[in-house]
PDB file of C-alpha atoms and ligand atoms in Angstrom:
ATOM      1  CA  MET F  12      -4.982  24.585  -0.908  1.00  0.00           C
ATOM      2  CA  ALA F  13      -5.946  21.176  -1.665  1.00  0.00           C
ATOM      3  CA  LEU F  14      -8.452  19.658  -4.021  1.00  0.00           C
ATOM      4  CA  TYR F  15     -10.883  17.268  -2.843  1.00  0.00           C
ATOM      5  CA  GLY F  16     -13.030  15.141  -5.355  1.00  0.00           C
ATOM      6  CA  ALA F  17     -14.341  11.811  -6.421  1.00  0.00           C
ATOM      7  CA  HIS F  18     -14.202  10.212  -9.763  1.00  0.00           C
ATOM      8  CA  LYS F  19     -17.472   8.222 -10.587  1.00  0.00           C
ATOM      9  CA  ASP F  20     -16.024   4.740 -10.147  1.00  0.00           C
ATOM     10  CA  ARG F  21     -12.199   5.586  -9.636  1.00  0.00           C
ATOM     11  CA  GLY F  22     -12.171   6.528  -5.649  1.00  0.00           C
ATOM     12  CA  GLU F  23     -11.644   9.711  -3.815  1.00  0.00           C
ATOM     13  CA  LEU F  24      -9.299  12.257  -5.097  1.00  0.00           C
ATOM     14  CA  ARG F  25      -6.911  14.427  -3.193  1.00  0.00           C
ATOM     15  CA  ILE F  26      -4.796  16.632  -4.929  1.00  0.00           C
ATOM     16  CA  HIS F  27      -2.257  18.734  -2.882  1.00  0.00           C
ATOM     17  CA  GLU F  28      -0.304  21.815  -3.640  1.00  0.00           C
ATOM     18  CA  SER F  29       2.854  20.851  -2.540  1.00  0.00           C
ATOM     19  CA  LEU F  30       4.492  17.593  -0.800  1.00  0.00           C
ATOM     20  CA  ASP F  31       4.582  18.967   2.586  1.00  0.00           C
ATOM     21  CA  GLU F  32       0.627  19.503   2.514  1.00  0.00           C
ATOM     22  CA  LEU F  33       0.292  16.107   1.195  1.00  0.00           C
ATOM     23  CA  SER F  34       2.247  14.327   3.799  1.00  0.00           C
ATOM     24  CA  THR F  35       0.041  16.283   6.648  1.00  0.00           C
ATOM     25  CA  ASP F  36      -3.130  14.906   4.992  1.00  0.00           C
ATOM     26  CA  LEU F  37      -1.742  11.573   4.458  1.00  0.00           C
ATOM     27  CA  ALA F  38      -0.839  11.338   8.218  1.00  0.00           C
ATOM     28  CA  ALA F  39      -3.970  12.545   9.374  1.00  0.00           C
ATOM     29  CA  TYR F  40      -5.623   9.776   7.039  1.00  0.00           C
ATOM     30  CA  VAL F  41      -3.784   7.101   8.212  1.00  0.00           C
ATOM     31  CA  ALA F  42      -3.892   8.080  11.938  1.00  0.00           C
ATOM     32  CA  GLU F  43      -8.125   8.466  11.395  1.00  0.00           C
ATOM     33  CA  LEU F  44      -8.184   4.820   9.957  1.00  0.00           C
ATOM     34  CA  SER F  45      -5.921   3.602  12.712  1.00  0.00           C
ATOM     35  CA  GLU F  46      -8.515   5.184  15.399  1.00  0.00           C
ATOM     36  CA  VAL F  47     -11.535   3.787  13.774  1.00  0.00           C
ATOM     37  CA  SER F  48      -9.816   0.295  13.641  1.00  0.00           C
ATOM     38  CA  VAL F  49      -8.571  -0.038  16.727  1.00  0.00           C
ATOM     39  CA  LYS F  50     -11.914   1.081  18.223  1.00  0.00           C
ATOM     40  CA  GLU F  51     -13.993  -1.342  16.311  1.00  0.00           C
ATOM     41  CA  ARG F  52     -11.316  -4.421  16.112  1.00  0.00           C
ATOM     42  CA  GLY F  53      -8.692  -3.598  18.592  1.00  0.00           C
ATOM     43  CA  VAL F  54      -6.014  -3.760  16.185  1.00  0.00           C
ATOM     44  CA  PHE F  55      -4.951  -1.868  12.995  1.00  0.00           C
ATOM     45  CA  THR F  56      -3.358  -3.744   9.924  1.00  0.00           C
ATOM     46  CA  ILE F  57      -1.135  -1.864   7.670  1.00  0.00           C
ATOM     47  CA  ALA F  58       0.558  -3.081   4.760  1.00  0.00           C
ATOM     48  CA  LEU F  59       3.331  -0.679   3.448  1.00  0.00           C
ATOM     49  CA  SER F  60       4.915  -0.644   0.106  1.00  0.00           C
ATOM     50  CA  GLY F  61       8.311   1.135  -0.294  1.00  0.00           C
ATOM     51  CA  GLY F  62       9.631   4.259  -2.449  1.00  0.00           C
ATOM     52  CA  SER F  63       8.747   7.647  -2.336  1.00  0.00           C
ATOM     53  CA  LEU F  64       5.450   6.811  -0.238  1.00  0.00           C
ATOM     54  CA  ILE F  65       7.436   6.132   2.773  1.00  0.00           C
ATOM     55  CA  GLY F  66       9.158   9.562   3.275  1.00  0.00           C
ATOM     56  CA  LEU F  67       5.795  10.959   2.710  1.00  0.00           C
ATOM     57  CA  MET F  68       4.551   9.399   5.678  1.00  0.00           C
ATOM     58  CA  GLY F  69       7.117  11.187   8.029  1.00  0.00           C
ATOM     59  CA  LYS F  70       4.609  13.382   9.863  1.00  0.00           C
ATOM     60  CA  LEU F  71       3.213  10.233  11.819  1.00  0.00           C
ATOM     61  CA  CYS F  72       6.274  10.058  13.609  1.00  0.00           C
ATOM     62  CA  GLU F  73       5.590  13.760  14.892  1.00  0.00           C
ATOM     63  CA  ALA F  74       3.169  15.432  17.146  1.00  0.00           C
ATOM     64  CA  PRO F  75       0.519  15.077  17.575  1.00  0.00           C
ATOM     65  CA  TYR F  76       0.663  11.387  16.117  1.00  0.00           C
ATOM     66  CA  ASN F  77       3.572  10.114  17.863  1.00  0.00           C
ATOM     67  CA  LYS F  78       1.398  10.510  21.053  1.00  0.00           C
ATOM     68  CA  THR F  79      -2.299  10.193  20.165  1.00  0.00           C
ATOM     69  CA  VAL F  80      -1.636   7.085  17.760  1.00  0.00           C
ATOM     70  CA  ASP F  81      -2.009   3.867  19.283  1.00  0.00           C
ATOM     71  CA  TRP F  82       0.961   2.197  18.256  1.00  0.00           C
ATOM     72  CA  ALA F  83       1.034  -0.782  20.310  1.00  0.00           C
ATOM     73  CA  LYS F  84      -1.870  -1.866  18.421  1.00  0.00           C
ATOM     74  CA  TRP F  85      -0.606  -1.594  14.611  1.00  0.00           C
ATOM     75  CA  TYR F  86       0.572  -4.866  12.873  1.00  0.00           C
ATOM     76  CA  ILE F  87       2.938  -4.107   9.716  1.00  0.00           C
ATOM     77  CA  PHE F  88       2.907  -5.814   6.462  1.00  0.00           C
ATOM     78  CA  TRP F  89       4.658  -5.171   3.256  1.00  0.00           C
ATOM     79  CA  ALA F  90       2.524  -5.143   0.204  1.00  0.00           C
ATOM     80  CA  ASP F  91       5.722  -5.829  -1.587  1.00  0.00           C
ATOM     81  CA  GLU F  92       9.434  -6.171  -0.655  1.00  0.00           C
ATOM     82  CA  ARG F  93      12.462  -6.698  -2.541  1.00  0.00           C
ATOM     83  CA  VAL F  94      14.273 -10.284  -1.801  1.00  0.00           C
ATOM     84  CA  VAL F  95      17.230  -8.891  -0.382  1.00  0.00           C
ATOM     85  CA  ALA F  96      18.988  -8.676   3.094  1.00  0.00           C
ATOM     86  CA  LYS F  97      17.214  -6.551   5.544  1.00  0.00           C
ATOM     87  CA  SER F  98      20.293  -4.011   5.907  1.00  0.00           C
ATOM     88  CA  HIS F  99      20.321  -3.494   1.867  1.00  0.00           C
ATOM     89  CA  SER F 100      19.426  -0.239   1.039  1.00  0.00           C
ATOM     90  CA  ASP F 101      16.897  -1.749  -1.437  1.00  0.00           C
ATOM     91  CA  SER F 102      14.747  -3.416   1.018  1.00  0.00           C
ATOM     92  CA  ASN F 103      11.524  -1.674   1.877  1.00  0.00           C
ATOM     93  CA  TYR F 104      11.795  -3.154   5.607  1.00  0.00           C
ATOM     94  CA  LYS F 105      15.277  -1.142   6.060  1.00  0.00           C
ATOM     95  CA  LEU F 106      13.448   2.121   4.589  1.00  0.00           C
ATOM     96  CA  ALA F 107      10.480   1.700   6.687  1.00  0.00           C
ATOM     97  CA  LYS F 108      12.343   0.767   9.884  1.00  0.00           C
ATOM     98  CA  ASP F 109      14.945   3.818   9.273  1.00  0.00           C
ATOM     99  CA  ALA F 110      12.041   6.192   8.511  1.00  0.00           C
ATOM    100  CA  LEU F 111       9.098   5.216  10.514  1.00  0.00           C
ATOM    101  CA  LEU F 112       9.595   2.183  12.609  1.00  0.00           C
ATOM    102  CA  THR F 113      12.226   3.306  14.844  1.00  0.00           C
ATOM    103  CA  LYS F 114      10.708   6.598  15.506  1.00  0.00           C
ATOM    104  CA  VAL F 115       7.422   5.275  17.342  1.00  0.00           C
ATOM    105  CA  PRO F 116       6.699   2.718  19.717  1.00  0.00           C
ATOM    106  CA  ILE F 117       5.619  -0.428  17.711  1.00  0.00           C
ATOM    107  CA  VAL F 118       5.773  -3.818  19.115  1.00  0.00           C
ATOM    108  CA  PRO F 119       8.611  -5.658  17.418  1.00  0.00           C
ATOM    109  CA  SER F 120       6.569  -8.677  17.279  1.00  0.00           C
ATOM    110  CA  HIS F 121       3.790  -6.883  15.401  1.00  0.00           C
ATOM    111  CA  VAL F 122       6.059  -6.228  12.547  1.00  0.00           C
ATOM    112  CA  HIS F 123       6.099  -8.987   9.638  1.00  0.00           C
ATOM    113  CA  SER F 124       8.988  -8.450   7.276  1.00  0.00           C
ATOM    114  CA  ILE F 125       9.900 -11.066   4.946  1.00  0.00           C
ATOM    115  CA  ASN F 126      12.166 -14.395   5.268  1.00  0.00           C
ATOM    116  CA  ASP F 127      15.567 -12.639   3.610  1.00  0.00           C
ATOM    117  CA  SER F 128      17.446 -15.868   3.889  1.00  0.00           C
ATOM    118  CA  VAL F 129      15.629 -17.883   1.281  1.00  0.00           C
ATOM    119  CA  SER F 130      14.523 -18.018  -2.340  1.00  0.00           C
ATOM    120  CA  ALA F 131      12.038 -15.419  -3.682  1.00  0.00           C
ATOM    121  CA  GLU F 132       9.624 -18.516  -3.966  1.00  0.00           C
ATOM    122  CA  GLN F 133       9.911 -19.552  -0.332  1.00  0.00           C
ATOM    123  CA  ALA F 134      10.226 -16.313   0.959  1.00  0.00           C
ATOM    124  CA  ALA F 135       6.584 -15.649  -0.755  1.00  0.00           C
ATOM    125  CA  LYS F 136       5.463 -18.879   0.567  1.00  0.00           C
ATOM    126  CA  ASP F 137       6.723 -17.869   4.079  1.00  0.00           C
ATOM    127  CA  TYR F 138       4.945 -14.722   4.127  1.00  0.00           C
ATOM    128  CA  GLU F 139       1.628 -16.057   3.363  1.00  0.00           C
ATOM    129  CA  PHE F 140       1.739 -18.587   6.115  1.00  0.00           C
ATOM    130  CA  ILE F 141       2.521 -15.978   8.254  1.00  0.00           C
ATOM    131  CA  ILE F 142      -0.455 -14.027   7.308  1.00  0.00           C
ATOM    132  CA  ARG F 143      -2.488 -17.218   7.123  1.00  0.00           C
ATOM    133  CA  GLN F 144      -1.623 -17.743  10.675  1.00  0.00           C
ATOM    134  CA  LEU F 145      -2.662 -14.186  11.664  1.00  0.00           C
ATOM    135  CA  VAL F 146      -6.193 -14.670   9.814  1.00  0.00           C
ATOM    136  CA  LYS F 147      -7.133 -17.691  12.066  1.00  0.00           C
ATOM    137  CA  THR F 148      -6.050 -16.065  14.955  1.00  0.00           C
ATOM    138  CA  ARG F 149      -8.568 -12.763  13.594  1.00  0.00           C
ATOM    139  CA  VAL F 150      -5.523 -10.265  13.829  1.00  0.00           C
ATOM    140  CA  ILE F 151      -6.476  -9.864  10.429  1.00  0.00           C
ATOM    141  CA  SER F 152     -10.165  -9.596   9.198  1.00  0.00           C
ATOM    142  CA  VAL F 153     -11.342 -12.060   6.340  1.00  0.00           C
ATOM    143  CA  SER F 154     -13.032 -10.362   3.123  1.00  0.00           C
ATOM    144  CA  GLU F 155     -16.615 -11.010   3.199  1.00  0.00           C
ATOM    145  CA  THR F 156     -16.744 -11.998  -0.474  1.00  0.00           C
ATOM    146  CA  SER F 157     -13.770 -14.029  -0.835  1.00  0.00           C
ATOM    147  CA  ASP F 158     -11.321 -15.931   1.271  1.00  0.00           C
ATOM    148  CA  CYS F 159      -8.740 -13.259   1.356  1.00  0.00           C
ATOM    149  CA  PRO F 160      -7.230 -11.591   4.148  1.00  0.00           C
ATOM    150  CA  LYS F 161      -8.798  -7.968   4.583  1.00  0.00           C
ATOM    151  CA  PHE F 162      -6.102  -5.773   5.653  1.00  0.00           C
ATOM    152  CA  ASP F 163      -7.435  -2.509   7.250  1.00  0.00           C
ATOM    153  CA  LEU F 164      -5.238  -0.156   5.148  1.00  0.00           C
ATOM    154  CA  VAL F 165      -3.233  -0.975   2.090  1.00  0.00           C
ATOM    155  CA  LEU F 166      -0.771   1.862   1.321  1.00  0.00           C
ATOM    156  CA  LEU F 167       0.322   1.823  -2.388  1.00  0.00           C
ATOM    157  CA  GLY F 168       3.096   3.905  -4.145  1.00  0.00           C
ATOM    158  CA  MET F 169       2.927   3.978  -7.976  1.00  0.00           C
ATOM    159  CA  GLY F 170       5.562   3.743 -10.637  1.00  0.00           C
ATOM    160  CA  PRO F 171       6.080   6.076 -13.662  1.00  0.00           C
ATOM    161  CA  ASP F 172       4.802   2.709 -15.460  1.00  0.00           C
ATOM    162  CA  GLY F 173       1.637   2.265 -13.599  1.00  0.00           C
ATOM    163  CA  HIS F 174       3.056  -0.354 -11.491  1.00  0.00           C
ATOM    164  CA  VAL F 175       1.652  -1.054  -7.701  1.00  0.00           C
ATOM    165  CA  ALA F 176       3.424  -3.118  -5.197  1.00  0.00           C
ATOM    166  CA  SER F 177       5.382  -5.444  -7.379  1.00  0.00           C
ATOM    167  CA  LEU F 178       2.865  -5.869 -10.028  1.00  0.00           C
ATOM    168  CA  PHE F 179       4.165  -4.530 -12.924  1.00  0.00           C
ATOM    169  CA  PRO F 180       2.126  -4.021 -16.442  1.00  0.00           C
ATOM    170  CA  ASN F 181       1.955  -7.053 -18.602  1.00  0.00           C
ATOM    171  CA  HIS F 182       3.452  -9.501 -16.196  1.00  0.00           C
ATOM    172  CA  SER F 183       1.612 -12.982 -15.474  1.00  0.00           C
ATOM    173  CA  VAL F 184       1.511 -12.512 -11.868  1.00  0.00           C
ATOM    174  CA  LEU F 185      -1.093  -9.908 -12.332  1.00  0.00           C
ATOM    175  CA  ASN F 186      -3.446 -12.264 -12.887  1.00  0.00           C
ATOM    176  CA  GLU F 187      -2.856 -14.733  -9.851  1.00  0.00           C
ATOM    177  CA  LYS F 188      -6.115 -15.456  -8.319  1.00  0.00           C
ATOM    178  CA  ASP F 189      -5.004 -18.145  -5.826  1.00  0.00           C
ATOM    179  CA  GLU F 190      -2.393 -17.130  -4.181  1.00  0.00           C
ATOM    180  CA  TRP F 191      -2.274 -14.243  -1.805  1.00  0.00           C
ATOM    181  CA  VAL F 192       1.458 -13.542  -1.671  1.00  0.00           C
ATOM    182  CA  THR F 193       3.543 -14.249  -4.963  1.00  0.00           C
ATOM    183  CA  PHE F 194       7.050 -13.605  -6.460  1.00  0.00           C
ATOM    184  CA  ILE F 195       8.768 -12.478  -9.579  1.00  0.00           C
ATOM    185  CA  THR F 196      12.300 -13.326 -10.563  1.00  0.00           C
ATOM    186  CA  ASP F 197      12.343 -10.757 -13.473  1.00  0.00           C
ATOM    187  CA  SER F 198      11.306  -6.925 -12.344  1.00  0.00           C
ATOM    188  CA  PRO F 199      11.696  -4.687 -14.884  1.00  0.00           C
ATOM    189  CA  LYS F 200      12.722  -2.127 -12.163  1.00  0.00           C
ATOM    190  CA  PRO F 201      15.873  -3.408 -10.197  1.00  0.00           C
ATOM    191  CA  PRO F 202      16.318  -5.443  -7.780  1.00  0.00           C
ATOM    192  CA  PRO F 203      14.774  -8.328  -9.880  1.00  0.00           C
ATOM    193  CA  GLU F 204      13.587 -10.518  -7.259  1.00  0.00           C
ATOM    194  CA  ARG F 205      10.427  -9.486  -5.039  1.00  0.00           C
ATOM    195  CA  ILE F 206       7.595 -10.565  -3.279  1.00  0.00           C
ATOM    196  CA  THR F 207       4.327  -9.092  -3.681  1.00  0.00           C
ATOM    197  CA  PHE F 208       0.656  -8.889  -2.424  1.00  0.00           C
ATOM    198  CA  THR F 209      -1.530 -10.374  -5.136  1.00  0.00           C
ATOM    199  CA  MET F 210      -4.557  -8.087  -6.857  1.00  0.00           C
ATOM    200  CA  PRO F 211      -7.304  -9.920  -5.040  1.00  0.00           C
ATOM    201  CA  VAL F 212      -5.551  -9.286  -1.766  1.00  0.00           C
ATOM    202  CA  ILE F 213      -5.019  -5.770  -2.160  1.00  0.00           C
ATOM    203  CA  ASN F 214      -8.598  -5.003  -3.744  1.00  0.00           C
ATOM    204  CA  SER F 215      -9.922  -7.253  -0.556  1.00  0.00           C
ATOM    205  CA  ALA F 216      -8.682  -4.331   1.954  1.00  0.00           C
ATOM    206  CA  SER F 217     -11.001  -2.078   3.833  1.00  0.00           C
ATOM    207  CA  ASP F 218      -9.032   0.840   2.833  1.00  0.00           C
ATOM    208  CA  VAL F 219      -6.599   1.425  -0.146  1.00  0.00           C
ATOM    209  CA  ALA F 220      -4.627   4.283  -0.678  1.00  0.00           C
ATOM    210  CA  VAL F 221      -2.320   5.164  -4.134  1.00  0.00           C
ATOM    211  CA  VAL F 222       0.263   7.913  -3.354  1.00  0.00           C
ATOM    212  CA  ALA F 223       1.635   9.372  -6.431  1.00  0.00           C
ATOM    213  CA  THR F 224       3.678  12.539  -6.697  1.00  0.00           C
ATOM    214  CA  GLY F 225       5.824  14.197  -9.602  1.00  0.00           C
ATOM    215  CA  ILE F 226       5.168  14.659 -13.423  1.00  0.00           C
ATOM    216  CA  GLY F 227       6.769  11.545 -14.301  1.00  0.00           C
ATOM    217  CA  LYS F 228       3.663   9.806 -12.964  1.00  0.00           C
ATOM    218  CA  ALA F 229       1.118  12.176 -14.444  1.00  0.00           C
ATOM    219  CA  LYS F 230       0.396   9.881 -17.674  1.00  0.00           C
ATOM    220  CA  ALA F 231      -0.030   7.012 -15.483  1.00  0.00           C
ATOM    221  CA  VAL F 232      -2.408   8.662 -12.960  1.00  0.00           C
ATOM    222  CA  HIS F 233      -4.541   9.681 -16.123  1.00  0.00           C
ATOM    223  CA  SER F 234      -4.614   6.363 -17.711  1.00  0.00           C
ATOM    224  CA  ALA F 235      -5.344   4.777 -14.175  1.00  0.00           C
ATOM    225  CA  ILE F 236      -8.061   7.259 -13.022  1.00  0.00           C
ATOM    226  CA  ASN F 237      -9.411   8.410 -16.394  1.00  0.00           C
ATOM    227  CA  ASN F 238      -9.518   5.012 -18.246  1.00  0.00           C
ATOM    228  CA  VAL F 239      -7.332   6.450 -21.237  1.00  0.00           C
ATOM    229  CA  GLY F 240      -5.059   4.420 -23.190  1.00  0.00           C
ATOM    230  CA  PRO F 241      -5.296   1.157 -25.384  1.00  0.00           C
ATOM    231  CA  ASP F 242      -3.963  -0.872 -22.216  1.00  0.00           C
ATOM    232  CA  CYS F 243      -5.312   0.838 -19.593  1.00  0.00           C
ATOM    233  CA  LEU F 244      -7.870  -1.800 -18.362  1.00  0.00           C
ATOM    234  CA  SER F 245      -4.672  -3.757 -17.647  1.00  0.00           C
ATOM    235  CA  LEU F 246      -2.349  -1.090 -16.125  1.00  0.00           C
ATOM    236  CA  PRO F 247      -1.812  -2.301 -12.547  1.00  0.00           C
ATOM    237  CA  ALA F 248      -2.681   0.958 -10.920  1.00  0.00           C
ATOM    238  CA  ARG F 249      -6.214   0.929 -12.651  1.00  0.00           C
ATOM    239  CA  MET F 250      -6.582  -2.587 -11.302  1.00  0.00           C
ATOM    240  CA  VAL F 251      -6.543  -1.437  -8.037  1.00  0.00           C
ATOM    241  CA  GLN F 252     -10.461  -1.153  -7.127  1.00  0.00           C
ATOM    242  CA  PRO F 253     -11.193  -2.455  -3.822  1.00  0.00           C
ATOM    243  CA  THR F 254     -14.199  -5.000  -3.886  1.00  0.00           C
ATOM    244  CA  ASN F 255     -15.974  -3.622  -0.687  1.00  0.00           C
ATOM    245  CA  GLY F 256     -13.576  -0.944   0.356  1.00  0.00           C
ATOM    246  CA  LYS F 257     -12.633   2.555  -0.020  1.00  0.00           C
ATOM    247  CA  LEU F 258     -10.018   3.848  -2.685  1.00  0.00           C
ATOM    248  CA  VAL F 259      -8.213   7.115  -2.177  1.00  0.00           C
ATOM    249  CA  TRP F 260      -5.970   8.791  -4.307  1.00  0.00           C
ATOM    250  CA  PHE F 261      -3.159  11.125  -2.687  1.00  0.00           C
ATOM    251  CA  LEU F 262      -1.626  13.288  -5.681  1.00  0.00           C
ATOM    252  CA  ASP F 263       0.525  16.220  -5.661  1.00  0.00           C
ATOM    253  CA  LYS F 264      -0.434  18.805  -8.857  1.00  0.00           C
ATOM    254  CA  ALA F 265       2.225  17.421 -11.239  1.00  0.00           C
ATOM    255  CA  ALA F 266       0.878  13.825 -10.979  1.00  0.00           C
ATOM    256  CA  ALA F 267      -2.569  15.161 -11.020  1.00  0.00           C
ATOM    257  CA  SER F 268      -1.825  17.525 -13.857  1.00  0.00           C
ATOM    258  CA  LYS F 269      -3.379  15.565 -16.951  1.00  0.00           C
ATOM    259  CA  LEU F 270      -6.474  14.626 -15.207  1.00  0.00           C
ATOM    260  CA  ASP F 271      -9.704  15.079 -16.559  1.00  0.00           C
ATOM    261  CA  GLY F 272     -13.420  14.833 -15.491  1.00  0.00           C
ATOM    262  CA  ALA F 273     -13.025  15.033 -11.792  1.00  0.00           C
ATOM    263  CA  GLN F 274     -15.243  16.989  -9.586  1.00  0.00           C
ATOM    264  CA  LEU F 275     -13.482  18.973  -7.339  1.00  0.00           C
ATOM    265  CA  SER F 276     -13.657  21.389  -4.488  1.00  0.00           C
ATOM    266  CA  GLU F 277     -11.003  23.261  -2.104  1.00  0.00           C
TER     267      GLU F 277
HETATM  268  O1  LIG N 312       9.902  -0.657  -6.663  1.00  0.00           O
HETATM  269  C1  LIG N 312       9.051  -0.106  -5.954  1.00  0.00           C
HETATM  270  O2  LIG N 312       8.326   0.869  -6.443  1.00  0.00           O
HETATM  271  C2  LIG N 312       7.325   1.675  -6.391  1.00  0.00           C
HETATM  272  C3  LIG N 312       7.075   2.834  -6.450  1.00  0.00           C
HETATM  273  O3  LIG N 312       8.220   3.795  -6.091  1.00  0.00           O
HETATM  274  P1  LIG N 312       8.390   5.380  -6.228  1.00  0.00           P
HETATM  275  O4  LIG N 312       9.796   5.647  -5.366  1.00  0.00           O
HETATM  276  O5  LIG N 312       8.329   5.489  -7.588  1.00  0.00           O
HETATM  277  O6  LIG N 312       7.440   5.918  -5.166  1.00  0.00           O
HETATM  278  C4  LIG N 312       7.107   1.355  -4.936  1.00  0.00           C
HETATM  279  O7  LIG N 312       5.496   1.581  -4.228  1.00  0.00           O
HETATM  280  C5  LIG N 312       7.028  -0.332  -4.636  1.00  0.00           C
HETATM  281  O8  LIG N 312       6.933  -0.319  -3.076  1.00  0.00           O
HETATM  282  C6  LIG N 312       8.635  -0.431  -4.676  1.00  0.00           C
HETATM  283  O9  LIG N 312       8.950  -1.602  -4.388  1.00  0.00           O
END
């Protein structure tokens, strides 16, 4: 049985007994946001991450969602990407393509992956240009409080070190405020070259979900939600705090095992 709750200022918590239960809930959540967004705006703009999150989204490709979701209205982006060939096993695009995008009728021209034949710096510039074009044509909304794009949903994983997208603890790009998409060439987790949404773009989304599972992430979940530890305020996962949007944490029991102070109910 899942436990649902809210932390006073760290968003909604959904703590699941098993990965199967979490996957079922995650699919229902994404499908519902898609329905609302398509009804309100005619499109659904979703930014994916890589890692374990993608496997946990598999139920979206199964009944009923494979038939009920309006896939033709989806526009897909990546909150972060490794600067490797799209056919490389490290590519977040390849991961999503193999697990999701080839299994449902998404329009190929709505899938916005990075240019994998240029440097990380150029790939970040090119990606920001694509997003700017789609903001101009109003496929992507604009934040009411900044000039940032406002994605309908940004889906984030979280590393055991508390990184989200490719924003790693203590890295200077965490403080990037001007660019929408930036790059790093010294990722502490391989591969070293990556592009990533900046924190203001993540925090401008209508909805942001962080998905974290396993005991290895319990300490970072605790710091990010309960504000513990000397550096918690600069922990990337702690810095995820949508300005006008909603934040939801999808956790399994192991990842949630160090949490305190949450009001939970079944
Ligand atoms: O390198 C990355 O890691 C994070 C977390 O991955 P996980 O396998 O521990 O869930 C992921 O969210 C990010 O997109 C990816 O590039």
